[in-house]
CSV table of C-alpha atoms in Angstrom, one decimal:
chain,number,residue,atom,x,y,z
H,95,MET,CA,75.1,66.1,79.9
H,96,ARG,CA,74.8,69.8,79.4
H,97,LEU,CA,71.7,69.9,81.6
H,98,GLN,CA,73.5,67.9,84.3
H,99,LYS,CA,76.3,70.5,84.4
H,100,THR,CA,73.7,73.3,84.7
H,101,VAL,CA,72.1,71.6,87.7
H,102,ILE,CA,75.5,71.2,89.4
H,103,ALA,CA,76.4,74.8,88.7
H,104,SER,CA,73.0,75.9,90.1
H,105,GLY,CA,73.7,74.0,93.3
H,106,ALA,CA,76.9,75.9,93.7
H,107,VAL,CA,75.1,79.2,93.2
H,108,VAL,CA,72.6,78.1,95.9
H,109,ALA,CA,75.4,77.3,98.3
H,110,LEU,CA,77.1,80.7,97.7
H,111,GLY,CA,73.9,82.5,98.0
H,112,LEU,CA,73.1,80.9,101.3
H,113,THR,CA,76.5,81.9,102.6
H,114,ALA,CA,75.8,85.5,101.6
H,115,ALA,CA,72.4,85.4,103.2
H,116,CYS,CA,73.6,83.9,106.4
H,117,SER,CA,76.5,86.4,106.7
H,118,SER,CA,74.0,89.3,106.5
H,119,GLY,CA,71.9,87.8,109.3
H,120,GLY,CA,72.3,88.1,113.1
H,121,GLY,CA,74.1,84.8,113.7
H,122,ASP,CA,72.8,82.3,116.2
H,123,SER,CA,69.4,83.5,117.1
H,124,ALA,CA,69.2,81.0,120.0
H,125,ALA,CA,72.2,82.8,121.5
H,126,ASP,CA,70.6,86.2,121.3
H,127,ASP,CA,67.0,86.3,122.5
H,128,SER,CA,66.8,90.0,121.8
H,129,THR,CA,67.2,89.5,118.1
H,130,ILE,CA,64.5,88.0,115.9
H,131,THR,CA,65.8,86.7,112.5
H,132,VAL,CA,63.2,86.6,109.7
H,133,ALA,CA,63.9,84.6,106.6
H,134,TYR,CA,61.8,85.2,103.5
H,135,GLN,CA,61.8,85.3,99.8
H,136,LYS,CA,62.4,88.3,97.6
H,137,THR,CA,62.7,88.5,93.8
H,138,ALA,CA,62.8,91.2,91.2
H,139,GLN,CA,59.0,91.0,90.8
H,140,PHE,CA,58.2,90.0,94.4
H,141,VAL,CA,59.0,92.9,96.7
H,142,GLN,CA,55.7,93.2,98.5
H,143,LEU,CA,56.7,90.9,101.3
H,144,ASP,CA,59.9,92.8,101.9
H,145,ASP,CA,57.9,96.1,102.1
H,146,LEU,CA,55.5,94.5,104.6
H,147,LEU,CA,58.3,93.1,106.8
H,148,GLN,CA,60.3,96.4,106.8
H,149,LYS,CA,57.2,98.1,108.0
H,150,ALA,CA,56.5,95.4,110.7
H,151,LYS,CA,60.2,95.6,111.8
H,152,SER,CA,59.9,99.3,112.4
H,153,GLU,CA,56.6,98.9,114.3
H,154,TYR,CA,57.8,96.0,116.4
H,155,GLU,CA,61.1,97.6,117.4
H,156,SER,CA,59.3,100.8,118.3
H,157,ALA,CA,56.9,98.9,120.6
H,158,ASN,CA,59.5,96.6,122.1
H,159,GLU,CA,62.5,98.5,123.4
H,160,GLY,CA,65.8,96.5,123.2
H,161,MET,CA,64.5,94.1,120.6
H,162,THR,CA,66.0,93.9,117.1
H,163,VAL,CA,64.4,92.4,114.0
H,164,ASP,CA,67.0,91.1,111.6
H,165,LEU,CA,65.5,90.7,108.1
H,166,VAL,CA,67.2,88.1,106.0
H,167,PRO,CA,65.8,88.2,102.4
H,168,ILE,CA,66.7,85.2,100.3
H,169,GLU,CA,66.9,86.5,96.8
H,170,ALA,CA,65.9,83.4,94.8
H,171,GLU,CA,63.1,81.9,92.8
H,172,GLN,CA,60.9,79.5,94.6
H,173,ASP,CA,62.7,76.1,94.4
H,174,GLN,CA,66.1,77.8,95.2
H,175,TYR,CA,64.4,79.6,98.1
H,176,PHE,CA,63.3,76.2,99.5
H,177,THR,CA,66.8,74.8,99.1
H,178,LYS,CA,68.4,77.7,100.8
H,179,LEU,CA,65.9,77.7,103.6
H,180,ALA,CA,66.4,74.0,104.2
H,181,LEU,CA,70.2,74.6,104.4
H,182,MET,CA,69.6,77.4,107.0
H,183,ASN,CA,67.3,75.1,109.0
H,184,GLY,CA,69.9,72.4,109.0
H,185,SER,CA,71.8,74.1,111.9
H,186,ALA,CA,70.6,75.8,115.0
H,187,ASP,CA,73.3,78.4,114.4
H,188,THR,CA,71.7,79.6,111.1
H,189,ALA,CA,68.0,78.6,111.6
H,190,PRO,CA,65.7,81.6,111.5
H,191,ASP,CA,63.2,82.5,114.2
H,192,VAL,CA,60.4,83.5,111.8
H,193,ILE,CA,60.0,81.7,108.4
H,194,TYR,CA,58.1,82.6,105.3
H,195,GLU,CA,56.6,79.1,104.8
H,196,ASP,CA,54.6,77.7,101.8
H,197,THR,CA,51.5,75.9,103.1
H,198,PHE,CA,52.5,72.7,101.2
H,199,GLN,CA,55.8,72.6,103.1
H,200,ILE,CA,54.2,73.0,106.6
H,201,ARG,CA,53.6,69.3,107.2
H,202,SER,CA,57.0,68.1,105.9
H,203,ASP,CA,58.9,70.9,107.7
H,204,ALA,CA,57.1,70.3,110.9
H,205,ALA,CA,57.8,66.6,110.7
H,206,ALA,CA,61.4,67.4,110.0
H,207,GLY,CA,61.7,69.4,113.2
H,208,TYR,CA,62.2,72.8,111.5
H,209,LEU,CA,59.1,74.4,113.0
H,210,GLN,CA,57.5,74.6,116.4
H,211,PRO,CA,53.8,74.6,117.2
H,212,ILE,CA,52.2,77.9,118.1
H,213,ASP,CA,48.8,76.9,119.4
H,214,GLU,CA,49.3,78.6,122.8
H,215,TYR,CA,50.2,81.8,121.1
H,216,VAL,CA,47.4,82.0,118.6
H,217,GLU,CA,44.9,81.0,121.2
H,218,ALA,CA,45.9,84.0,123.3
H,219,TRP,CA,45.9,86.3,120.2
H,220,GLU,CA,42.7,88.4,119.9
H,221,ASP,CA,43.0,88.6,116.1
H,222,TRP,CA,42.9,84.8,115.7
H,223,GLU,CA,39.1,85.0,115.6
H,224,GLN,CA,39.4,86.8,112.3
H,225,PHE,CA,40.8,83.7,110.7
H,226,PRO,CA,38.1,81.3,109.5
H,227,GLU,CA,38.6,77.5,109.9
H,228,THR,CA,39.8,77.0,106.4
H,229,ALA,CA,42.5,79.6,106.9
H,230,ARG,CA,43.6,78.0,110.2
H,231,GLU,CA,43.8,74.6,108.5
H,232,ALA,CA,46.4,76.0,106.1
H,233,GLY,CA,48.9,76.0,109.0
H,234,LEU,CA,48.2,72.6,110.5
H,235,GLY,CA,50.8,69.8,110.8
H,236,ASP,CA,50.1,66.1,110.6
H,237,ASP,CA,49.7,66.2,114.4
H,238,GLY,CA,46.8,68.7,114.2
H,239,LYS,CA,48.9,71.4,115.8
H,240,VAL,CA,49.2,74.9,114.3
H,241,TYR,CA,52.6,75.8,112.8
H,242,GLY,CA,51.9,78.8,110.7
H,243,VAL,CA,49.6,81.8,110.3
H,244,SER,CA,48.1,82.2,106.8
H,245,MET,CA,48.9,85.4,104.9
H,246,GLY,CA,46.3,85.0,102.2
H,247,THR,CA,45.4,82.5,99.5
H,248,ASP,CA,45.3,82.5,95.7
H,249,THR,CA,43.7,81.0,92.7
H,250,ARG,CA,44.9,80.4,89.1
H,251,GLY,CA,43.4,81.1,85.7
H,252,LEU,CA,44.1,82.1,82.2
H,253,TYR,CA,45.5,85.5,81.3
H,254,TYR,CA,45.2,86.7,77.7
H,255,ASN,CA,46.3,89.8,75.9
H,256,LYS,CA,43.2,91.4,74.4
H,257,ASP,CA,45.2,93.6,72.0
H,258,LEU,CA,47.0,90.5,70.5
H,259,PHE,CA,43.7,88.6,70.4
H,260,ALA,CA,42.1,91.4,68.4
H,261,GLN,CA,45.0,91.5,66.0
H,262,ALA,CA,44.7,87.8,65.4
H,263,GLY,CA,40.9,88.0,64.9
H,264,LEU,CA,40.1,86.3,68.2
H,265,PRO,CA,37.3,87.6,70.6
H,266,THR,CA,38.5,89.9,73.3
H,267,ASP,CA,35.8,88.6,75.7
H,268,TRP,CA,37.2,85.1,75.4
H,269,GLN,CA,36.2,82.2,77.7
H,270,PRO,CA,37.4,78.8,76.4
H,271,GLU,CA,35.1,75.9,77.2
H,272,THR,CA,37.5,73.0,76.6
H,273,TRP,CA,41.3,72.4,76.2
H,274,ASP,CA,40.7,72.3,72.4
H,275,ASP,CA,39.4,75.9,72.5
H,276,ILE,CA,42.7,76.9,74.1
H,277,LEU,CA,44.8,75.0,71.5
H,278,GLU,CA,42.7,76.5,68.7
H,279,ALA,CA,43.4,80.1,70.0
H,280,ALA,CA,47.1,79.3,70.4
H,281,ARG,CA,47.4,77.9,66.8
H,282,THR,CA,45.6,81.0,65.5
H,283,ILE,CA,48.1,83.3,67.4
H,284,LYS,CA,51.0,81.3,65.9
H,285,ALA,CA,49.6,81.6,62.4
H,286,GLU,CA,48.6,85.3,62.6
H,287,LEU,CA,51.3,86.7,64.9
H,288,PRO,CA,54.4,84.6,64.3
H,289,ASP,CA,56.6,86.8,66.5
H,290,VAL,CA,54.4,86.2,69.6
H,291,THR,CA,54.6,83.2,71.9
H,292,PRO,CA,51.0,81.8,72.0
H,293,ILE,CA,50.8,80.4,75.5
H,294,ASN,CA,52.9,79.7,78.6
H,295,VAL,CA,52.2,76.6,80.7
H,296,TYR,CA,55.1,75.9,83.1
H,297,ALA,CA,56.8,72.6,82.3
H,298,GLY,CA,60.4,72.8,83.4
H,299,LYS,CA,62.1,71.4,86.5
H,300,ALA,CA,63.8,74.7,87.2
H,301,ALA,CA,60.4,76.4,87.7
H,302,GLY,CA,59.7,74.0,90.6
H,303,GLU,CA,56.3,74.1,92.1
H,304,ALA,CA,55.1,76.5,89.4
H,305,THR,CA,55.4,73.6,87.0
H,306,THR,CA,53.5,71.3,89.3
H,307,MET,CA,50.8,73.6,90.4
H,308,GLN,CA,50.3,76.4,87.8
H,309,GLY,CA,51.2,73.9,85.0
H,310,PHE,CA,50.4,70.3,85.4
H,311,GLU,CA,47.8,70.3,88.2
H,312,MET,CA,45.8,73.0,86.4
H,313,LEU,CA,45.5,70.4,83.7
H,314,LEU,CA,45.1,67.3,85.8
H,315,TYR,CA,42.3,68.7,88.0
H,316,GLY,CA,40.4,69.5,84.9
H,317,THR,CA,40.2,65.8,84.0
H,318,ASP,CA,38.3,63.1,85.7
H,319,ASP,CA,41.4,62.1,87.8
H,320,GLU,CA,43.3,63.5,90.7
H,321,LEU,CA,46.7,62.9,92.2
H,322,TYR,CA,45.5,61.6,95.6
H,323,ASP,CA,42.4,59.9,97.0
H,324,ALA,CA,41.7,61.7,100.3
H,325,GLU,CA,39.3,59.0,101.4
H,326,SER,CA,41.7,56.1,101.1
H,327,GLN,CA,44.7,58.3,101.7
H,328,LYS,CA,46.5,56.7,98.7
H,329,TRP,CA,48.2,58.2,95.7
H,330,ILE,CA,46.8,57.4,92.2
H,331,THR,CA,48.7,55.4,89.6
H,332,GLY,CA,47.7,54.5,86.0
H,333,SER,CA,45.7,57.7,85.6
H,334,GLN,CA,44.4,58.5,82.1
H,335,GLY,CA,44.1,62.1,83.2
H,336,PHE,CA,47.8,62.1,84.1
H,337,VAL,CA,48.6,61.0,80.5
H,338,ASP,CA,46.2,63.5,78.9
H,339,SER,CA,47.7,66.3,80.9
H,340,LEU,CA,51.2,65.5,79.7
H,341,ALA,CA,49.8,65.1,76.2
H,342,PHE,CA,48.6,68.7,76.4
H,343,LEU,CA,52.1,69.8,77.3
H,344,GLU,CA,53.5,67.7,74.5
H,345,THR,CA,51.2,69.4,72.0
H,346,ILE,CA,52.0,73.0,73.0
H,347,TYR,CA,55.8,72.4,73.2
H,348,GLY,CA,55.9,70.1,70.2
H,349,GLU,CA,54.0,72.5,68.0
H,350,GLY,CA,56.0,75.6,69.0
H,351,LEU,CA,53.0,77.1,70.8
H,352,ALA,CA,54.9,77.5,74.1
H,353,PRO,CA,58.1,79.4,75.0
H,354,SER,CA,61.3,78.1,73.5
H,355,LEU,CA,63.1,75.6,75.8
H,356,ASP,CA,65.9,78.1,76.7
H,357,VAL,CA,63.1,80.2,78.3
H,358,ALA,CA,60.9,77.3,79.6
H,359,LEU,CA,63.8,75.6,81.4
H,360,ASP,CA,65.2,78.8,82.9
H,361,ALA,CA,64.7,79.1,86.7
H,362,SER,CA,63.6,82.8,86.1
H,363,VAL,CA,60.8,81.9,83.6
H,364,GLY,CA,58.2,83.0,86.1
H,365,ALA,CA,59.8,86.4,86.5
H,366,ARG,CA,60.2,86.7,82.7
H,367,VAL,CA,56.5,85.9,82.1
H,368,ALA,CA,55.3,88.5,84.6
H,369,THR,CA,57.8,91.4,84.0
H,370,GLU,CA,58.8,91.0,80.3
H,371,MET,CA,56.7,88.7,78.1
H,372,LEU,CA,53.2,89.7,79.1
H,373,PRO,CA,53.8,93.5,79.6
H,374,GLN,CA,55.9,93.7,76.4
H,375,GLY,CA,53.2,91.9,74.3
H,376,LYS,CA,55.5,88.9,73.6
H,377,LEU,CA,53.1,86.4,75.1
H,378,ALA,CA,49.4,86.0,74.2
H,379,MET,CA,48.2,83.6,77.0
H,380,ALA,CA,49.5,82.4,80.3
H,381,VAL,CA,48.2,79.9,82.8
H,382,ASP,CA,49.2,81.7,86.0
H,383,GLY,CA,48.3,83.0,89.5
H,384,SER,CA,46.1,85.7,90.9
H,385,TRP,CA,49.1,87.6,92.3
H,386,LEU,CA,50.4,88.8,88.9
H,387,PRO,CA,48.6,92.2,88.9
H,388,GLY,CA,50.2,93.0,92.3
H,389,GLY,CA,53.4,93.6,90.4
H,390,TRP,CA,51.8,95.6,87.7
H,391,ILE,CA,50.0,98.1,89.9
H,392,THR,CA,53.0,99.6,91.7
H,393,GLY,CA,56.8,99.1,92.0
H,394,ASP,CA,59.7,98.8,89.6
H,395,ASN,CA,57.6,96.7,87.2
H,396,ALA,CA,54.5,98.8,87.2
H,397,TRP,CA,52.4,98.4,84.0
H,398,PRO,CA,49.7,101.0,84.0
H,399,GLU,CA,48.1,99.6,80.8
H,400,TRP,CA,47.6,96.1,82.2
H,401,GLU,CA,43.9,96.7,83.2
H,402,GLN,CA,43.0,97.6,79.6
H,403,THR,CA,45.3,95.1,78.0
H,404,MET,CA,44.8,91.9,79.9
H,405,GLY,CA,41.7,89.7,79.9
H,406,MET,CA,41.1,86.9,82.4
H,407,ALA,CA,39.4,83.6,81.8
H,408,ALA,CA,38.6,80.6,84.0
H,409,MET,CA,40.6,77.5,83.1
H,410,PRO,CA,38.1,75.1,81.5
H,411,THR,CA,37.9,71.4,82.3
H,412,GLN,CA,39.3,69.1,79.6
H,413,ASP,CA,36.1,68.5,77.6
H,414,GLY,CA,33.9,71.1,79.4
H,415,GLN,CA,32.6,68.5,81.8
H,416,GLU,CA,31.1,69.6,85.1
H,417,PRO,CA,31.7,71.8,86.9
H,418,GLY,CA,33.1,73.4,83.7
H,419,PHE,CA,36.1,75.1,85.2
H,420,THR,CA,39.0,74.4,87.5
H,421,SER,CA,41.6,76.2,89.6
H,422,MET,CA,44.3,75.5,92.2
H,423,SER,CA,44.8,77.3,95.4
H,424,GLY,CA,47.7,77.5,97.8
H,425,GLY,CA,49.1,80.3,100.0
H,426,TRP,CA,51.9,81.1,102.4
H,427,THR,CA,52.3,81.5,106.1
H,428,LEU,CA,54.6,83.0,108.7
H,429,ALA,CA,55.9,80.3,111.0
H,430,VAL,CA,58.1,80.1,114.1
H,431,GLY,CA,61.3,78.2,113.7
H,432,ALA,CA,62.1,75.3,115.9
H,433,HIS,CA,65.3,76.9,117.2
H,434,ALA,CA,63.8,80.4,117.9
H,435,GLY,CA,65.5,81.9,121.0
H,436,ASP,CA,62.3,83.5,122.2
H,437,PRO,CA,59.3,81.8,120.6
H,438,GLN,CA,56.9,84.3,122.2
H,439,ALA,CA,58.8,87.2,120.7
H,440,ALA,CA,58.9,85.5,117.3
H,441,PHE,CA,55.2,85.1,117.4
H,442,ASP,CA,54.6,88.6,118.5
H,443,PHE,CA,56.5,89.8,115.5
H,444,ILE,CA,54.2,87.6,113.3
H,445,ALA,CA,51.2,89.1,115.1
H,446,THR,CA,52.4,92.6,114.2
H,447,ALA,CA,53.1,91.7,110.6
H,448,LEU,CA,49.7,90.1,110.1
H,449,ASN,CA,47.5,92.5,112.1
H,450,LYS,CA,44.6,94.0,110.1
H,451,GLU,CA,46.4,97.1,108.9
H,452,ASN,CA,49.4,95.1,107.6
H,453,SER,CA,47.4,92.3,106.2
H,454,LEU,CA,45.3,94.8,104.3
H,455,LYS,CA,48.6,96.3,102.9
H,456,TYR,CA,50.0,92.9,101.9
H,457,ASP,CA,46.8,91.5,100.5
H,458,THR,CA,46.1,94.5,98.3
H,459,GLU,CA,49.7,95.1,97.1
H,460,ASN,CA,50.4,91.4,96.5
H,461,SER,CA,47.0,90.6,95.0
H,462,GLN,CA,46.2,88.0,97.6
H,463,ILE,CA,42.7,86.6,98.3
H,464,ALA,CA,42.3,87.8,101.8
H,465,VAL,CA,41.8,85.2,104.6
H,466,ARG,CA,41.2,87.6,107.5
H,467,THR,CA,37.5,88.3,107.6
H,468,ASP,CA,37.9,91.9,108.5
H,469,VAL,CA,40.2,92.5,105.5
H,470,ALA,CA,38.1,90.6,103.1
H,471,GLU,CA,35.1,92.8,103.9
H,472,ASP,CA,37.0,96.1,103.9
H,473,PRO,CA,36.0,98.5,101.1
H,474,GLU,CA,39.6,99.5,100.6
H,475,TYR,CA,40.5,95.9,99.8
H,476,LEU,CA,37.5,95.3,97.6
H,477,GLY,CA,38.1,98.5,95.6
H,478,TYR,CA,41.9,98.2,95.2
H,479,ASN,CA,42.4,95.8,92.4
H,480,PRO,CA,39.8,95.0,89.6
H,481,SER,CA,41.1,91.4,89.3
H,482,PHE,CA,40.1,90.5,92.9
H,483,GLU,CA,36.5,89.9,92.0
H,484,PHE,CA,37.4,87.6,89.1
H,485,PHE,CA,40.0,85.5,91.0
H,486,SER,CA,37.8,85.3,94.1
H,487,SER,CA,35.0,83.8,91.9
H,488,LEU,CA,37.3,80.9,91.1
H,489,VAL,CA,37.4,79.7,94.7
H,490,GLU,CA,34.2,77.6,94.1
H,491,TYR,CA,36.1,75.6,91.4
H,492,THR,CA,39.4,75.4,93.2
H,493,HIS,CA,41.5,72.4,94.4
H,494,PHE,CA,44.3,72.2,97.0
H,495,ARG,CA,47.5,70.1,96.8
H,496,PRO,CA,47.6,67.0,99.0
H,497,ALA,CA,48.9,68.2,102.3
H,498,THR,CA,51.1,65.2,103.1
H,499,PRO,CA,54.7,65.2,104.2
H,500,ASP,CA,55.8,63.4,101.0
H,501,TYR,CA,54.1,65.8,98.7
H,502,SER,CA,57.3,67.8,97.9
H,503,GLN,CA,59.0,64.6,96.7
H,504,ILE,CA,56.1,63.7,94.6
H,505,SER,CA,55.9,67.3,93.2
H,506,SER,CA,59.5,66.9,92.1
H,507,ASN,CA,58.6,63.6,90.4
H,508,ILE,CA,55.8,65.5,88.5
H,509,GLN,CA,58.3,68.1,87.3
H,510,VAL,CA,60.6,65.4,85.9
H,511,ALA,CA,57.6,63.9,84.0
H,512,ALA,CA,56.5,67.3,82.6
H,513,GLU,CA,60.0,68.4,81.5
H,514,SER,CA,60.7,65.0,79.9
H,515,VAL,CA,57.6,65.4,77.7
H,516,ALA,CA,58.2,69.2,77.0
H,517,THR,CA,61.7,68.4,75.8
H,518,GLY,CA,60.6,65.4,73.7
H,519,GLN,CA,62.7,63.0,75.8
H,520,ALA,CA,59.7,60.9,76.6
H,521,THR,CA,56.1,60.3,75.4
H,522,PRO,CA,53.3,61.1,77.7
H,523,GLU,CA,52.8,57.4,78.3
H,524,GLU,CA,56.4,56.8,79.1
H,525,ALA,CA,56.7,59.8,81.4
H,526,ALA,CA,53.5,58.7,83.2
H,527,ALA,CA,54.9,55.2,83.7
H,528,ALA,CA,58.1,56.6,85.1
H,529,TYR,CA,56.1,58.8,87.4
H,530,ASP,CA,54.2,55.8,88.7
H,531,ASP,CA,57.5,53.9,89.3
H,532,GLY,CA,58.9,56.9,91.2
H,533,LEU,CA,55.7,57.3,93.2
H,534,VAL,CA,55.9,53.7,94.4
H,535,SER,CA,59.5,54.2,95.4
H,536,ILE,CA,58.4,57.2,97.5
H,537,VAL,CA,55.3,55.9,99.2
H,538,GLY,CA,55.4,52.2,98.7
H,539,ASP,CA,52.9,49.9,97.0
H,540,ASP,CA,50.6,50.2,100.0
H,541,GLY,CA,50.5,54.0,99.5
H,542,THR,CA,49.1,53.8,96.0
H,543,GLN,CA,46.0,52.6,94.2
H,544,ALA,CA,45.1,52.2,90.6
H,545,ALA,CA,42.9,54.8,89.0
H,546,GLY,CA,39.3,54.1,88.1
């Protein structure tokens, strides 16, 4: 009952936050073609996009007399950001002209009528040739049209604190070969350093897509199973890999190897991992994304010692089976809203924000794996962050989320399963069965197939 009240309260905060965000904006963008409203995410540890857009605003306004760019930062963690953005898109009066859009939301938001295709604009943009086919595909809708321009991509791996490992008698050049190797290290940390949390793997509903992608999918795609069969275009039920992935979560939360539930179920858990637990030496290992060092290099949460302190390892497959390692990749885009008063102007702002100079700034400062060819080859990019080489090397092992309009619903279903196991409310088998039932309710019997 307490959890239900928390969810209701959170919804109220979302609604209040949206009112505040909208009141700071420029009103009905469709009624004022000289104003471009830009909605995007900003958090305590994620300010790099705000820096980029402030720079692009100044450049665009200087080059386009009479035009105004109204930046509308939505200060919320990822799931709350999606909720607030959906509320804004629900009315033409509050819908933004330019939207910071997760690639996994492109298809569903395009189908929902929140975005408009930009094919005619990208085809006339001379920089479009710098975006390889894989980067272009990130912004495609179900209809094959382009709805967003990729800002960069990412991979995920294992961070570990070399100082803590040394104190616990573990190797500082650590590379686990199986899940059991990870559990062995976590148990050693718990025994030798009882005041340190051994490992974080996201498992709470409040963490949203971080739980699905950084948590559960980093496990599942290291098994012999997947979520979705791309060839048959059907979702998988009855997967042993699904159960085994939940069992891993059950082990780390059940044995006290993961953060306490008050931390794990907090919507700000991602920020706490990046800005407090890792830098303060309170967390020994974290399954997380390539962007973390971006917040450690500069800014309010700069951590000069990170390069000497943190080690990075590839996430192993469950039993070390081929190809040995696994990762997940996603990324974000800038898209034009369906109600943009002047779509060409909105796209021109995107072109300014994502030209070579600005893409280089964003990809370095936010630890993105560059998608523009000219940025990826630039010596300034290659020399900026020592983690780039490692995380780029994981691309060969990486997987992408199923880009279907119903993915976001299925992702929420995964989060329910993960949290129910982490909190001890369900066994892995029970949670997997509940997931299968929920999956059928979303896509129908014809949209699923049994594993194996």
